[in-house]
């Protein structure tokens, strides 16, 4: 059994190592010393995700609790902690629910921390709060697993997207099960990460090289859902892969009435609508998702489902089929009323006309999809493009300041950060106190305090967890922020609880937008 101390020493070396290839080599050498069952735990711990991604359980352990336990004296024992023991105990903690759960969790944590030295405690804390800060993210780890299993990176990435648990994938890699990895297929009731879209900045660029044609769909201001239909009925999963079936029984009813009997995995979006069928603000939809146990309180908010893709049908995996063929299959099983409004376009004028109709119908923009595009779970590809008249960004709150005046007691000034997939860090690009209602200020204060990592003066540093959509007037150069960029007149449009922090816009996207706007401005200089 490999000790947790050895794992902590690996993390120390990774923090001191700058090159991506060097980090991969360190990880490969370390994981090869482990038993396959140990690799399962070590891989999750290495990226600060000790629990399988496809389960709804959470550790629910705050930073303050960890700091209290850090005061415990280390106990000299003959049986130091192993990687397996740490992984198993964290899983046990996540399973604890109900009355007295906090004390039970603390008892387990104190038993672990009392057996750790200072280096182990530091990395254990980073694992629990999900901020490793050693430059190893999923991409780096997947490279290492691909090398261990001796299969192409594309194959290991695909397997991860379909399996949904990097620990299980790592164990297969450790067993040398390359055939098993390459044979992984999509399964009903095992959710996969949704395919993502790239931003489209200039519609005229799309039709410069004929022949060019796209399928254009309404871009809805709703919640992305993945619908699994099988022998055990309908199950609906959120963008975060959590099951939300119980909170939206009316959507289940729509599926039962408007989708033919089949075994399928469907991709769609839910919006809240008024009595005339027009979309309501996103915040109204969140009321339904927040009240899973009190459906009666929010059942007056009507929901409507739109389907726009199909990943699996009656035993056949469809993700490798072109988009046009997937749409054809979807049309055969779903009633037209439940399909996303869609049109084939061949020119910029066609796109603008469809965009106008989307905006008039109360939606936020359009999606453009290439006919021959495959469905790539978890990937952000140019096979799908999104276009909105206003350029907004999805950013992550990493710090917040207490307000004053009537906002005294609320965290009401938010530090906004973009994700850097190359380092796994979040780079601050601005602050804002604008855009939220009093009710939202109150809710987000409570949530951020649950995520608190440290506090200095009026500023609270929090675990990067909450994603918000931010409008802005301009991206400027900045000496204040390490990112080198700052948003001018940033304001929050909405809280996006369905998005994970690593799905936020990247710092590379901000840099691209900065130079793009500079090009546009230069035309008027």
Short mmCIF file of C-alpha atoms in Angstrom, two decimals:
data_model
loop_
_atom_site.label_atom_id
_atom_site.label_comp_id
_atom_site.label_asym_id
_atom_site.label_seq_id
_atom_site.Cartn_x
_atom_site.Cartn_y
_atom_site.Cartn_z
CA UNK A 1 0.00 0.00 0.00
CA UNK A 2 1.38 3.41 -1.00
CA UNK A 3 1.34 6.04 1.72
CA UNK A 4 -0.49 9.35 1.54
CA UNK A 5 2.81 10.93 2.53
CA UNK A 6 4.30 9.76 -0.80
CA UNK A 7 1.31 11.22 -2.63
CA UNK A 8 1.85 14.55 -0.84
CA UNK A 9 5.52 14.54 -1.83
CA UNK A 10 4.47 14.02 -5.46
CA UNK A 11 2.21 17.08 -5.19
CA UNK A 12 5.14 19.07 -3.81
CA UNK A 13 7.28 18.11 -6.81
CA UNK A 14 4.46 18.90 -9.23
CA UNK A 15 4.11 22.38 -7.72
CA UNK A 16 7.81 23.00 -8.32
CA UNK A 17 7.71 21.64 -11.90
CA UNK A 18 6.75 24.06 -14.68
CA UNK A 19 6.74 22.01 -17.90
CA UNK A 20 3.57 20.13 -18.85
CA UNK A 21 5.51 17.13 -20.20
CA UNK A 22 7.59 17.00 -17.03
CA UNK A 23 4.42 16.98 -14.92
CA UNK A 24 2.99 14.15 -17.03
CA UNK A 25 6.20 12.14 -16.59
CA UNK A 26 6.12 12.58 -12.80
CA UNK A 27 2.51 11.41 -12.66
CA UNK A 28 3.16 8.40 -14.91
CA UNK A 29 6.11 7.24 -12.83
CA UNK A 30 4.14 7.61 -9.59
CA UNK A 31 0.93 5.92 -10.77
CA UNK A 32 2.88 2.96 -12.14
CA UNK A 33 4.02 2.20 -8.57
CA UNK A 34 0.42 1.78 -7.41
CA UNK A 35 -1.96 -1.12 -7.50
CA UNK A 36 -4.83 -0.52 -9.99
CA UNK A 37 -7.34 -0.11 -7.14
CA UNK A 38 -5.06 2.54 -5.56
CA UNK A 39 -4.79 4.42 -8.87
CA UNK A 40 -8.57 4.92 -8.72
CA UNK A 41 -8.24 6.99 -5.53
CA UNK A 42 -4.92 8.67 -6.34
CA UNK A 43 -6.19 10.04 -9.67
CA UNK A 44 -9.26 11.63 -8.11
CA UNK A 45 -7.23 13.10 -5.25
CA UNK A 46 -4.63 14.45 -7.65
CA UNK A 47 -7.09 16.85 -9.29
CA UNK A 48 -8.95 17.76 -6.11
CA UNK A 49 -12.05 15.72 -7.01
CA UNK A 50 -12.11 12.92 -4.42
CA UNK A 51 -15.63 11.82 -5.38
CA UNK A 52 -16.82 10.35 -8.68
CA UNK A 53 -18.23 13.12 -10.84
CA UNK A 54 -21.36 11.17 -11.71
CA UNK A 55 -22.73 10.99 -8.15
CA UNK A 56 -24.73 13.69 -6.37
CA UNK A 57 -23.05 13.32 -2.95
CA UNK A 58 -20.83 16.16 -1.71
CA UNK A 59 -18.24 16.41 1.05
CA UNK A 60 -19.94 19.53 2.45
CA UNK A 61 -16.92 20.37 4.61
CA UNK A 62 -16.07 24.05 5.11
CA UNK A 63 -12.66 25.65 5.29
CA UNK A 64 -13.25 26.82 8.87
CA UNK A 65 -13.90 23.25 9.99
CA UNK A 66 -10.59 22.15 8.48
CA UNK A 67 -8.74 25.01 10.16
CA UNK A 68 -10.21 24.05 13.53
CA UNK A 69 -9.00 20.49 13.07
CA UNK A 70 -5.54 21.66 12.00
CA UNK A 71 -4.99 22.65 15.63
CA UNK A 72 -4.99 18.97 16.56
CA UNK A 73 -1.67 17.52 17.61
CA UNK A 74 -0.23 14.89 15.30
CA UNK A 75 -0.30 11.40 16.76
CA UNK A 76 2.74 9.21 16.26
CA UNK A 77 1.30 5.92 15.09
CA UNK A 78 2.74 2.79 13.54
CA UNK A 79 0.22 2.76 10.71
CA UNK A 80 0.49 5.99 8.69
CA UNK A 81 -2.28 6.84 6.27
CA UNK A 82 -2.44 5.24 2.84
CA UNK A 83 -3.88 6.76 -0.32
CA UNK A 84 -6.65 4.18 -0.29
CA UNK A 85 -7.64 4.99 3.29
CA UNK A 86 -7.86 8.73 2.59
CA UNK A 87 -9.96 8.12 -0.53
CA UNK A 88 -12.31 5.70 1.23
CA UNK A 89 -12.78 7.98 4.26
CA UNK A 90 -13.65 10.98 2.08
CA UNK A 91 -16.22 8.86 0.26
CA UNK A 92 -17.63 7.82 3.65
CA UNK A 93 -17.88 11.47 4.73
CA UNK A 94 -19.85 12.36 1.58
CA UNK A 95 -22.39 9.65 2.37
CA UNK A 96 -23.21 11.07 5.81
CA UNK A 97 -26.53 12.94 5.80
CA UNK A 98 -29.13 14.25 8.22
CA UNK A 99 -29.16 15.12 11.91
CA UNK A 100 -25.74 15.12 13.55
CA UNK A 101 -23.95 14.78 10.23
CA UNK A 102 -21.58 17.69 10.92
CA UNK A 103 -20.23 16.10 14.11
CA UNK A 104 -19.90 12.71 12.44
CA UNK A 105 -17.95 14.24 9.56
CA UNK A 106 -15.69 16.11 12.00
CA UNK A 107 -14.94 12.92 13.92
CA UNK A 108 -13.76 11.16 10.77
CA UNK A 109 -11.76 14.19 9.65
CA UNK A 110 -10.08 14.58 13.03
CA UNK A 111 -9.10 10.92 12.94
CA UNK A 112 -7.43 11.48 9.57
CA UNK A 113 -5.77 14.84 10.26
CA UNK A 114 -4.34 13.72 13.62
CA UNK A 115 -2.34 11.09 11.69
CA UNK A 116 -0.87 13.59 9.20
CA UNK A 117 2.28 15.67 9.23
CA UNK A 118 2.28 19.30 8.00
CA UNK A 119 2.89 18.45 4.33
CA UNK A 120 0.10 15.87 4.31
CA UNK A 121 -2.28 18.30 6.03
CA UNK A 122 -1.60 20.99 3.46
CA UNK A 123 -2.40 18.74 0.50
CA UNK A 124 -5.34 17.11 2.25
CA UNK A 125 -6.85 20.57 2.78
CA UNK A 126 -6.32 21.43 -0.88
CA UNK A 127 -8.06 18.20 -1.92
CA UNK A 128 -11.09 18.87 0.28
CA UNK A 129 -11.55 22.45 -0.91
CA UNK A 130 -10.80 21.48 -4.52
CA UNK A 131 -7.92 23.92 -5.10
CA UNK A 132 -4.74 21.94 -5.75
CA UNK A 133 -2.64 24.77 -7.25
CA UNK A 134 0.04 22.46 -8.63
CA UNK A 135 -0.84 22.87 -12.29
CA UNK A 136 -2.41 19.44 -12.81
CA UNK A 137 -5.91 19.47 -14.25
CA UNK A 138 -7.98 16.82 -16.01
CA UNK A 139 -6.13 17.34 -19.29
CA UNK A 140 -2.69 16.71 -17.76
CA UNK A 141 -3.94 13.66 -15.88
CA UNK A 142 -5.61 12.23 -19.00
CA UNK A 143 -2.33 12.58 -20.90
CA UNK A 144 -0.64 10.54 -18.18
CA UNK A 145 -3.38 7.87 -18.25
CA UNK A 146 -3.13 7.65 -22.04
CA UNK A 147 0.61 7.02 -21.71
CA UNK A 148 0.09 4.38 -19.03
CA UNK A 149 -2.57 2.59 -21.10
CA UNK A 150 -0.59 3.14 -24.32
CA UNK A 151 -3.57 4.49 -26.25
CA UNK A 152 -4.10 7.80 -28.13
CA UNK A 153 -5.17 10.85 -26.12
CA UNK A 154 -8.36 11.15 -28.18
CA UNK A 155 -9.35 7.62 -27.13
CA UNK A 156 -8.64 8.20 -23.44
CA UNK A 157 -10.54 11.51 -23.52
CA UNK A 158 -13.56 9.94 -25.20
CA UNK A 159 -13.59 7.10 -22.68
CA UNK A 160 -13.53 9.60 -19.82
CA UNK A 161 -16.43 11.59 -21.23
CA UNK A 162 -18.54 8.43 -21.61
CA UNK A 163 -17.51 6.86 -18.30
CA UNK A 164 -17.89 10.00 -16.19
CA UNK A 165 -15.41 8.95 -13.49
CA UNK A 166 -11.70 9.57 -13.91
CA UNK A 167 -10.99 7.16 -11.03
CA UNK A 168 -12.62 4.22 -12.78
CA UNK A 169 -10.83 5.12 -16.01
CA UNK A 170 -7.49 5.35 -14.17
CA UNK A 171 -7.98 1.89 -12.70
CA UNK A 172 -8.60 0.45 -16.17
CA UNK A 173 -5.44 2.19 -17.40
CA UNK A 174 -3.48 0.77 -14.46
CA UNK A 175 -4.64 -2.72 -15.35
CA UNK A 176 -3.38 -2.25 -18.89
CA UNK A 177 -6.93 -2.69 -20.15
CA UNK A 178 -6.51 -0.69 -23.36
CA UNK A 179 -9.11 -2.81 -25.17
CA UNK A 180 -11.59 -2.27 -22.35
CA UNK A 181 -10.98 1.49 -22.46
CA UNK A 182 -11.43 1.72 -26.22
CA UNK A 183 -14.60 -0.37 -26.05
CA UNK A 184 -16.37 1.90 -23.52
CA UNK A 185 -19.77 2.93 -24.86
CA UNK A 186 -22.53 5.28 -23.84
CA UNK A 187 -25.02 3.68 -21.45
CA UNK A 188 -28.58 4.65 -20.55
CA UNK A 189 -28.80 6.15 -17.02
CA UNK A 190 -25.06 6.93 -16.99
CA UNK A 191 -24.95 10.66 -17.89
CA UNK A 192 -22.16 12.12 -20.01
CA UNK A 193 -20.89 15.66 -20.14
CA UNK A 194 -22.79 17.73 -22.71
CA UNK A 195 -21.11 18.97 -25.88
CA UNK A 196 -20.32 22.70 -25.72
CA UNK A 197 -20.26 25.51 -28.27
CA UNK A 198 -17.67 28.08 -29.27
CA UNK A 199 -18.49 31.79 -29.41
CA UNK A 200 -19.18 33.20 -32.88
CA UNK A 201 -17.98 36.81 -33.07
CA UNK A 202 -18.54 37.59 -36.75
CA UNK A 203 -21.39 36.08 -38.77
CA UNK A 204 -19.91 37.27 -42.07
CA UNK A 205 -16.88 34.98 -41.57
CA UNK A 206 -19.11 31.89 -41.77
CA UNK A 207 -19.97 32.24 -45.46
CA UNK A 208 -16.69 33.43 -46.98
CA UNK A 209 -15.82 29.99 -48.35
CA UNK A 210 -18.70 28.48 -50.36
CA UNK A 211 -20.47 26.16 -50.24
CA UNK A 212 -21.50 26.96 -46.68
CA UNK A 213 -24.70 25.93 -44.98
CA UNK A 214 -25.66 25.62 -41.34
CA UNK A 215 -28.56 24.44 -39.26
CA UNK A 216 -29.57 27.38 -37.09
CA UNK A 217 -31.52 26.93 -33.86
CA UNK A 218 -32.91 29.22 -31.19
CA UNK A 219 -30.49 29.68 -28.28
CA UNK A 220 -32.62 29.42 -25.18
CA UNK A 221 -32.07 31.08 -21.81
CA UNK A 222 -32.74 27.91 -19.86
CA UNK A 223 -31.23 24.87 -18.17
CA UNK A 224 -29.45 22.22 -20.21
CA UNK A 225 -30.72 18.70 -19.50
CA UNK A 226 -29.85 15.19 -20.59
CA UNK A 227 -32.79 12.83 -20.75
CA UNK A 228 -32.38 9.07 -20.38
CA UNK A 229 -35.32 6.87 -21.34
CA UNK A 230 -35.06 3.17 -20.54
CA UNK A 231 -36.70 0.17 -18.93
CA UNK A 232 -36.73 1.99 -15.58
CA UNK A 233 -38.58 5.01 -16.97
CA UNK A 234 -37.41 8.57 -17.57
CA UNK A 235 -34.45 10.06 -15.69
CA UNK A 236 -33.32 13.64 -16.23
CA UNK A 237 -29.83 14.92 -15.45
CA UNK A 238 -28.61 18.50 -15.17
CA UNK A 239 -25.62 19.99 -16.91
CA UNK A 240 -23.65 19.08 -13.76
CA UNK A 241 -24.76 15.44 -14.19
CA UNK A 242 -26.96 15.52 -11.08
CA UNK A 243 -30.34 13.84 -11.35
CA UNK A 244 -33.19 16.40 -11.21
CA UNK A 245 -36.11 14.17 -12.22
CA UNK A 246 -38.03 14.62 -8.97
CA UNK A 247 -38.11 18.43 -9.21
CA UNK A 248 -39.59 18.56 -12.73
CA UNK A 249 -42.41 15.98 -12.99
CA UNK A 250 -44.19 18.12 -15.58
CA UNK A 251 -41.17 17.78 -17.91
CA UNK A 252 -41.28 14.00 -17.44
CA UNK A 253 -44.94 14.17 -18.47
CA UNK A 254 -44.03 16.11 -21.64
CA UNK A 255 -41.50 13.42 -22.56
CA UNK A 256 -44.00 10.63 -21.98
CA UNK A 257 -46.60 12.38 -24.16
CA UNK A 258 -44.38 13.71 -26.96
CA UNK A 259 -41.62 11.14 -27.37
CA UNK A 260 -42.34 7.73 -28.90
CA UNK A 261 -41.71 4.65 -26.81
CA UNK A 262 -37.98 3.87 -27.14
CA UNK A 263 -34.72 3.49 -25.27
CA UNK A 264 -32.81 6.72 -25.81
CA UNK A 265 -30.51 9.45 -24.53
CA UNK A 266 -31.63 12.94 -25.57
CA UNK A 267 -30.10 16.40 -25.28
CA UNK A 268 -32.32 19.38 -24.61
CA UNK A 269 -33.08 22.54 -22.68
CA UNK A 270 -35.81 23.55 -20.27
CA UNK A 271 -37.18 27.07 -20.02
CA UNK A 272 -39.80 28.68 -17.79
CA UNK A 273 -42.76 30.10 -19.73
CA UNK A 274 -45.77 32.30 -19.03
CA UNK A 275 -49.39 31.49 -19.81
CA UNK A 276 -48.90 32.49 -23.46
CA UNK A 277 -45.83 30.30 -23.85
CA UNK A 278 -43.30 33.14 -23.94
CA UNK A 279 -40.04 32.55 -22.03
CA UNK A 280 -39.64 33.90 -18.51
CA UNK A 281 -36.34 35.10 -16.97
CA UNK A 282 -33.84 32.42 -16.04
CA UNK A 283 -34.25 33.22 -12.34
CA UNK A 284 -37.84 31.92 -12.49
CA UNK A 285 -36.56 28.59 -13.75
CA UNK A 286 -34.08 28.36 -10.86
CA UNK A 287 -36.94 28.49 -8.36
CA UNK A 288 -38.09 25.12 -9.62
CA UNK A 289 -34.65 23.56 -9.45
CA UNK A 290 -33.96 24.92 -5.95
CA UNK A 291 -37.20 23.51 -4.52
CA UNK A 292 -36.88 19.80 -5.15
CA UNK A 293 -38.57 19.00 -1.83
CA UNK A 294 -41.20 21.73 -2.02
CA UNK A 295 -42.59 21.35 -5.50
CA UNK A 296 -45.95 22.76 -4.40
CA UNK A 297 -44.33 26.16 -3.67
CA UNK A 298 -43.15 26.62 -7.25
CA UNK A 299 -45.39 24.39 -9.36
CA UNK A 300 -47.19 27.46 -10.76
CA UNK A 301 -44.02 28.17 -12.80
CA UNK A 302 -44.67 26.33 -16.05
CA UNK A 303 -41.74 24.61 -17.75
CA UNK A 304 -41.30 23.73 -21.39
CA UNK A 305 -38.81 21.26 -22.82
CA UNK A 306 -37.11 21.60 -26.20
CA UNK A 307 -35.03 18.78 -27.69
CA UNK A 308 -32.15 19.41 -30.09
CA UNK A 309 -30.03 16.24 -30.21
CA UNK A 310 -30.03 12.49 -29.68
CA UNK A 311 -27.02 10.48 -28.49
CA UNK A 312 -28.42 6.96 -28.27
CA UNK A 313 -31.42 5.11 -29.70
CA UNK A 314 -32.58 1.53 -29.19
CA UNK A 315 -29.17 -0.03 -28.70
CA UNK A 316 -27.24 2.17 -31.13
CA UNK A 317 -24.75 4.83 -30.04
CA UNK A 318 -25.21 7.87 -32.30
CA UNK A 319 -22.50 10.31 -31.23
CA UNK A 320 -20.26 9.44 -34.17
CA UNK A 321 -23.00 10.10 -36.71
CA UNK A 322 -23.11 13.52 -38.40
CA UNK A 323 -25.43 16.10 -36.86
CA UNK A 324 -27.78 15.93 -39.86
CA UNK A 325 -28.30 12.20 -39.34
CA UNK A 326 -28.81 12.59 -35.60
CA UNK A 327 -31.45 15.24 -36.22
CA UNK A 328 -33.22 12.93 -38.67
CA UNK A 329 -33.35 10.20 -35.99
CA UNK A 330 -34.63 12.71 -33.43
CA UNK A 331 -37.44 13.85 -35.74
CA UNK A 332 -38.67 10.27 -36.07
CA UNK A 333 -39.25 9.77 -32.35
CA UNK A 334 -40.21 13.26 -31.10
CA UNK A 335 -43.32 15.32 -31.78
CA UNK A 336 -42.56 18.58 -33.69
CA UNK A 337 -43.90 20.64 -30.74
CA UNK A 338 -41.02 19.48 -28.54
CA UNK A 339 -38.23 20.10 -31.10
CA UNK A 340 -36.17 23.29 -31.01
CA UNK A 341 -37.18 25.83 -33.70
CA UNK A 342 -34.67 25.32 -36.51
CA UNK A 343 -33.85 26.40 -40.06
CA UNK A 344 -31.26 25.65 -42.74
CA UNK A 345 -29.40 28.80 -43.78
CA UNK A 346 -27.02 29.55 -46.67
CA UNK A 347 -26.16 33.22 -46.17
CA UNK A 348 -25.56 35.88 -43.55
CA UNK A 349 -28.91 37.45 -44.40
CA UNK A 350 -30.65 34.12 -43.67
CA UNK A 351 -28.92 33.97 -40.29
CA UNK A 352 -29.85 37.55 -39.38
CA UNK A 353 -33.47 36.93 -40.33
CA UNK A 354 -33.59 33.84 -38.09
CA UNK A 355 -31.82 35.75 -35.31
CA UNK A 356 -34.50 38.44 -35.48
CA UNK A 357 -37.21 35.81 -35.10
CA UNK A 358 -35.41 34.30 -32.09
CA UNK A 359 -35.11 37.67 -30.35
CA UNK A 360 -38.76 38.55 -31.08
CA UNK A 361 -39.78 35.21 -29.57
CA UNK A 362 -37.99 36.23 -26.36
CA UNK A 363 -34.83 34.12 -26.68
CA UNK A 364 -31.24 35.27 -26.24
CA UNK A 365 -29.66 34.34 -29.57
CA UNK A 366 -28.96 31.47 -31.96
CA UNK A 367 -26.90 28.31 -32.31
CA UNK A 368 -25.24 27.42 -35.63
CA UNK A 369 -24.38 23.77 -36.25
CA UNK A 370 -22.38 22.10 -39.00
CA UNK A 371 -24.18 19.29 -40.80
CA UNK A 372 -21.27 16.86 -40.62
CA UNK A 373 -20.34 17.50 -36.98
CA UNK A 374 -20.07 14.58 -34.55
CA UNK A 375 -21.31 14.87 -30.98
CA UNK A 376 -18.25 15.29 -28.76
CA UNK A 377 -19.19 14.96 -25.08
CA UNK A 378 -17.57 17.54 -22.83
CA UNK A 379 -15.76 19.25 -25.69
CA UNK A 380 -16.03 22.87 -26.78
CA UNK A 381 -15.88 22.64 -30.57
CA UNK A 382 -16.44 24.91 -33.58
CA UNK A 383 -18.90 22.31 -34.84
CA UNK A 384 -21.38 24.25 -32.69
CA UNK A 385 -21.30 28.03 -32.58
CA UNK A 386 -23.34 30.34 -30.37
CA UNK A 387 -24.17 33.93 -31.22
CA UNK A 388 -25.87 36.53 -29.04
CA UNK A 389 -26.37 40.21 -29.96
CA UNK A 390 -24.75 41.25 -26.68
CA UNK A 391 -21.34 39.83 -25.83
CA UNK A 392 -21.43 38.40 -22.32
CA UNK A 393 -19.03 36.15 -20.43
CA UNK A 394 -19.51 33.28 -18.01
CA UNK A 395 -17.10 33.94 -15.13
CA UNK A 396 -16.40 32.44 -11.69
CA UNK A 397 -16.58 34.27 -8.35
CA UNK A 398 -13.32 33.69 -6.45
CA UNK A 399 -13.58 36.47 -3.83
CA UNK A 400 -16.26 38.78 -2.47
CA UNK A 401 -16.26 41.99 -0.40
CA UNK A 402 -18.74 42.88 2.31
CA UNK A 403 -20.94 45.83 1.39
CA UNK A 404 -21.83 48.92 3.36
CA UNK A 405 -24.93 51.09 3.82
CA UNK A 406 -28.03 49.06 3.14
CA UNK A 407 -25.81 46.18 1.95
CA UNK A 408 -24.07 45.86 5.31
CA UNK A 409 -23.75 42.17 6.18
CA UNK A 410 -24.02 41.02 2.57
CA UNK A 411 -21.19 39.94 0.31
CA UNK A 412 -22.08 42.29 -2.52
CA UNK A 413 -18.92 43.09 -4.49
CA UNK A 414 -17.68 40.10 -6.47
CA UNK A 415 -14.23 39.33 -7.88
CA UNK A 416 -14.75 37.73 -11.29
CA UNK A 417 -12.33 35.22 -12.79
CA UNK A 418 -11.82 33.41 -16.08
CA UNK A 419 -10.65 29.80 -16.20
CA UNK A 420 -7.19 28.94 -17.52
CA UNK A 421 -7.32 25.32 -18.78
CA UNK A 422 -3.53 25.29 -19.19
CA UNK A 423 -2.88 25.79 -15.47
CA UNK A 424 -6.22 24.85 -13.90
CA UNK A 425 -6.29 28.25 -12.16
CA UNK A 426 -8.82 31.09 -12.19
CA UNK A 427 -7.54 34.51 -13.27
CA UNK A 428 -9.33 37.58 -11.90
CA UNK A 429 -10.43 40.02 -14.60
CA UNK A 430 -12.65 42.45 -12.69
CA UNK A 431 -15.11 43.19 -9.90
CA UNK A 432 -18.76 44.18 -9.82
CA UNK A 433 -21.55 44.90 -7.35
CA UNK A 434 -24.19 45.45 -10.03
CA UNK A 435 -26.96 43.31 -11.42
CA UNK A 436 -28.46 41.28 -8.57
CA UNK A 437 -31.72 41.75 -6.69
CA UNK A 438 -31.86 41.95 -2.89
CA UNK A 439 -33.12 38.37 -2.81
CA UNK A 440 -30.17 37.25 -4.93
CA UNK A 441 -27.69 39.22 -2.79
CA UNK A 442 -29.02 37.43 0.28
CA UNK A 443 -28.90 33.99 -1.37
CA UNK A 444 -25.41 34.40 -2.84
CA UNK A 445 -24.02 35.70 0.46
CA UNK A 446 -25.16 32.55 2.24
CA UNK A 447 -23.76 30.35 -0.54
CA UNK A 448 -20.39 32.13 -0.69
CA UNK A 449 -19.94 31.91 3.09
CA UNK A 450 -20.43 28.16 2.79
CA UNK A 451 -17.60 28.19 0.25
CA UNK A 452 -15.29 30.45 2.32
CA UNK A 453 -11.60 29.56 2.27
CA UNK A 454 -10.18 32.54 4.15
CA UNK A 455 -11.04 36.08 5.21
CA UNK A 456 -8.93 39.23 5.29
CA UNK A 457 -10.52 42.51 6.28
CA UNK A 458 -13.69 42.98 4.23
CA UNK A 459 -12.68 40.40 1.61
CA UNK A 460 -13.64 36.73 1.69
CA UNK A 461 -11.78 34.25 -0.55
CA UNK A 462 -14.07 31.44 -1.69
CA UNK A 463 -13.82 28.11 -3.44
CA UNK A 464 -14.33 28.71 -7.19
CA UNK A 465 -17.81 27.27 -7.55
CA UNK A 466 -20.42 29.88 -8.53
CA UNK A 467 -20.60 30.82 -12.20
CA UNK A 468 -22.30 34.06 -13.25
CA UNK A 469 -23.06 35.52 -16.65
CA UNK A 470 -21.49 38.96 -16.89
CA UNK A 471 -22.18 41.78 -19.32
CA UNK A 472 -19.48 44.37 -19.97
CA UNK A 473 -18.73 47.34 -22.19
CA UNK A 474 -15.10 46.70 -23.00
CA UNK A 475 -12.05 44.59 -22.17
CA UNK A 476 -9.04 46.70 -21.18
CA UNK A 477 -5.40 46.10 -20.36
CA UNK A 478 -4.73 46.03 -16.63
CA UNK A 479 -1.70 46.27 -14.38
CA UNK A 480 -3.86 45.56 -11.35
CA UNK A 481 -4.65 41.94 -12.21
CA UNK A 482 -2.14 39.19 -12.99
CA UNK A 483 -4.27 38.24 -15.98
CA UNK A 484 -3.35 41.57 -17.59
CA UNK A 485 -6.99 42.22 -18.48
CA UNK A 486 -9.94 43.97 -16.84
CA UNK A 487 -13.62 44.31 -17.71
CA UNK A 488 -15.06 47.81 -17.96
CA UNK A 489 -18.53 48.34 -16.46
CA UNK A 490 -19.04 44.67 -15.57
CA UNK A 491 -22.50 43.71 -14.31
CA UNK A 492 -24.04 40.34 -13.47
CA UNK A 493 -26.88 39.24 -15.72
CA UNK A 494 -27.71 35.98 -13.99
CA UNK A 495 -26.40 33.25 -11.71
CA UNK A 496 -25.71 30.05 -13.65
CA UNK A 497 -26.09 27.21 -11.17
CA UNK A 498 -26.18 24.64 -13.96
CA UNK A 499 -22.59 25.39 -15.02
CA UNK A 500 -19.43 23.98 -13.50
CA UNK A 501 -16.55 26.40 -12.89
CA UNK A 502 -14.28 24.76 -15.47
CA UNK A 503 -17.01 25.36 -18.07
CA UNK A 504 -16.66 29.14 -17.61
CA UNK A 505 -15.10 31.25 -20.35
CA UNK A 506 -11.34 30.95 -20.51
CA UNK A 507 -8.68 33.62 -20.11
CA UNK A 508 -7.62 32.71 -23.67
CA UNK A 509 -11.13 33.65 -24.86
CA UNK A 510 -10.85 37.03 -23.12
CA UNK A 511 -7.51 37.69 -24.78
CA UNK A 512 -8.98 36.78 -28.15
CA UNK A 513 -11.91 39.15 -27.58
CA UNK A 514 -9.55 41.89 -26.46
CA UNK A 515 -7.61 41.80 -29.73
CA UNK A 516 -10.81 41.38 -31.76
CA UNK A 517 -12.34 44.54 -30.29
CA UNK A 518 -9.06 46.36 -30.90
CA UNK A 519 -9.27 45.42 -34.57
CA UNK A 520 -12.79 46.81 -34.73
CA UNK A 521 -11.84 50.03 -32.97
CA UNK A 522 -8.86 50.59 -35.24
CA UNK A 523 -11.27 51.06 -38.15
CA UNK A 524 -12.44 54.30 -36.56
CA UNK A 525 -9.08 55.71 -35.48
#
